[in-house]
Amino acid sequence: MQETDWLEPWTSTTGARDSYLRTFAEQLARETSPGHALHGVPVQLIGRGNGDDALFALLDGTGRVALVHLVWQGQQTPPWPATAIFASLEAWRTEHMIPESREWLE
């Protein structure tokens, strides 16, 4: 997956410890249940936002990414955890990160 220029409040997890990345992937797996768009989908954490927002690359060969607001509890009932799936990292950047960063910096 290509790298992007990260804008506040987002940061890349490139270079993070494997245990850190695994913690988020495991938490997402705990929170999703059958019927959730990400249930059973392999993922890798690629970015962190403000609070509990996390950006995952979907490791299903599509190039898609998912913005997830983790609740840090056990299994949730869909649509929780709140999730938005984007066609690509660039789509997420354009549709979410840039507008959010503008609001964040105001």
mmCIF file of C-alpha atoms in Angstrom:
data_model
loop_
_atom_site.group_PDB
_atom_site.id
_atom_site.type_symbol
_atom_site.label_atom_id
_atom_site.label_comp_id
_atom_site.label_asym_id
_atom_site.label_seq_id
_atom_site.Cartn_x
_atom_site.Cartn_y
_atom_site.Cartn_z
ATOM 1 C CA MET A 1 0.000 0.000 0.000
ATOM 2 C CA GLN A 2 1.286 3.460 -0.847
ATOM 3 C CA GLU A 3 2.260 5.944 1.830
ATOM 4 C CA THR A 4 0.484 9.276 2.185
ATOM 5 C CA ASP A 5 1.214 12.642 3.728
ATOM 6 C CA TRP A 6 -0.499 12.539 7.107
ATOM 7 C CA LEU A 7 -2.310 15.625 8.397
ATOM 8 C CA GLU A 8 -3.310 16.400 11.994
ATOM 9 C CA PRO A 9 -4.831 14.719 13.884
ATOM 10 C CA TRP A 10 -3.729 11.619 11.922
ATOM 11 C CA THR A 11 -0.391 9.842 12.259
ATOM 12 C CA SER A 12 1.094 6.898 10.415
ATOM 13 C CA THR A 13 1.843 3.676 12.240
ATOM 14 C CA THR A 14 4.744 2.887 9.911
ATOM 15 C CA GLY A 15 7.603 1.731 12.103
ATOM 16 C CA ALA A 16 5.351 0.844 15.041
ATOM 17 C CA ARG A 17 6.070 -2.349 16.950
ATOM 18 C CA ASP A 18 4.351 -5.472 15.685
ATOM 19 C CA SER A 19 2.754 -5.922 19.109
ATOM 20 C CA TYR A 20 1.163 -2.450 18.831
ATOM 21 C CA LEU A 21 -0.238 -3.192 15.368
ATOM 22 C CA ARG A 22 -1.449 -6.604 16.483
ATOM 23 C CA THR A 23 -3.263 -5.109 19.505
ATOM 24 C CA PHE A 24 -5.451 -2.991 17.230
ATOM 25 C CA ALA A 25 -6.136 -5.787 14.737
ATOM 26 C CA GLU A 26 -7.079 -8.124 17.592
ATOM 27 C CA GLN A 27 -9.317 -5.487 19.185
ATOM 28 C CA LEU A 28 -11.123 -4.939 15.897
ATOM 29 C CA ALA A 29 -11.644 -8.695 15.567
ATOM 30 C CA ARG A 30 -13.062 -8.801 19.133
ATOM 31 C CA GLU A 31 -15.483 -5.956 18.477
ATOM 32 C CA THR A 32 -16.883 -7.093 15.120
ATOM 33 C CA SER A 33 -19.573 -9.726 14.912
ATOM 34 C CA PRO A 34 -21.322 -11.497 12.034
ATOM 35 C CA GLY A 35 -23.088 -8.894 9.930
ATOM 36 C CA HIS A 36 -20.389 -6.256 10.385
ATOM 37 C CA ALA A 37 -18.589 -5.275 7.156
ATOM 38 C CA LEU A 38 -15.186 -6.105 8.664
ATOM 39 C CA HIS A 39 -16.080 -9.326 10.482
ATOM 40 C CA GLY A 40 -13.478 -11.908 9.496
ATOM 41 C CA VAL A 41 -11.577 -9.544 7.173
ATOM 42 C CA PRO A 42 -7.804 -9.523 7.702
ATOM 43 C CA VAL A 43 -6.539 -6.010 8.459
ATOM 44 C CA GLN A 44 -3.413 -4.062 9.350
ATOM 45 C CA LEU A 45 -3.397 -0.818 11.303
ATOM 46 C CA ILE A 46 -1.871 1.944 9.151
ATOM 47 C CA GLY A 47 -2.920 5.127 10.952
ATOM 48 C CA ARG A 48 -4.255 6.595 14.175
ATOM 49 C CA GLY A 49 -6.520 9.585 14.511
ATOM 50 C CA ASN A 50 -7.905 11.492 17.427
ATOM 51 C CA GLY A 51 -9.152 9.376 20.319
ATOM 52 C CA ASP A 52 -10.290 5.915 19.305
ATOM 53 C CA ASP A 53 -10.201 6.414 15.521
ATOM 54 C CA ALA A 54 -8.037 3.939 13.647
ATOM 55 C CA LEU A 55 -7.342 3.429 9.952
ATOM 56 C CA PHE A 56 -6.905 -0.136 8.752
ATOM 57 C CA ALA A 57 -5.725 -1.479 5.410
ATOM 58 C CA LEU A 58 -8.005 -4.329 4.353
ATOM 59 C CA LEU A 59 -5.744 -7.232 3.432
ATOM 60 C CA ASP A 60 -8.226 -8.712 0.980
ATOM 61 C CA GLY A 61 -6.469 -7.600 -2.220
ATOM 62 C CA THR A 62 -8.859 -4.719 -2.943
ATOM 63 C CA GLY A 63 -6.658 -1.823 -1.801
ATOM 64 C CA ARG A 64 -9.486 -0.549 0.393
ATOM 65 C CA VAL A 65 -9.040 1.053 3.807
ATOM 66 C CA ALA A 66 -11.449 1.279 6.726
ATOM 67 C CA LEU A 67 -11.849 4.084 9.227
ATOM 68 C CA VAL A 68 -13.027 2.528 12.493
ATOM 69 C CA HIS A 69 -14.030 4.090 15.797
ATOM 70 C CA LEU A 70 -13.062 1.360 18.258
ATOM 71 C CA VAL A 71 -15.051 1.187 21.496
ATOM 72 C CA TRP A 72 -12.453 -0.866 23.431
ATOM 73 C CA GLN A 73 -15.002 -3.355 24.719
ATOM 74 C CA GLY A 74 -16.015 -6.830 23.655
ATOM 75 C CA GLN A 75 -18.111 -7.891 20.705
ATOM 76 C CA GLN A 76 -20.521 -5.228 19.490
ATOM 77 C CA THR A 77 -23.799 -5.392 17.593
ATOM 78 C CA PRO A 78 -23.555 -4.045 14.024
ATOM 79 C CA PRO A 79 -23.175 -1.315 12.966
ATOM 80 C CA TRP A 80 -20.702 -0.970 15.876
ATOM 81 C CA PRO A 81 -17.868 -0.385 15.835
ATOM 82 C CA ALA A 82 -18.680 2.561 13.562
ATOM 83 C CA THR A 83 -16.899 1.975 10.257
ATOM 84 C CA ALA A 84 -16.463 3.765 6.937
ATOM 85 C CA ILE A 85 -14.807 1.908 4.078
ATOM 86 C CA PHE A 86 -12.955 3.813 1.361
ATOM 87 C CA ALA A 87 -11.881 2.530 -2.064
ATOM 88 C CA SER A 88 -8.243 3.464 -1.440
ATOM 89 C CA LEU A 89 -5.894 5.328 0.860
ATOM 90 C CA GLU A 90 -6.089 8.300 -1.509
ATOM 91 C CA ALA A 91 -9.911 8.246 -1.402
ATOM 92 C CA TRP A 92 -9.802 8.287 2.414
ATOM 93 C CA ARG A 93 -7.282 11.130 2.331
ATOM 94 C CA THR A 94 -9.456 13.232 0.014
ATOM 95 C CA GLU A 95 -12.848 12.377 1.480
ATOM 96 C CA HIS A 96 -11.978 12.257 5.172
ATOM 97 C CA MET A 97 -8.507 13.239 6.321
ATOM 98 C CA ILE A 98 -8.217 16.590 4.524
ATOM 99 C CA PRO A 99 -11.660 17.871 5.619
ATOM 100 C CA GLU A 100 -11.135 16.603 9.179
ATOM 101 C CA SER A 101 -7.720 18.249 9.371
ATOM 102 C CA ARG A 102 -9.188 21.588 8.292
ATOM 103 C CA GLU A 103 -11.753 21.366 11.106
ATOM 104 C CA TRP A 104 -9.105 20.195 13.585
ATOM 105 C CA LEU A 105 -6.849 23.167 12.873
ATOM 106 C CA GLU A 106 -9.606 25.811 13.063
#
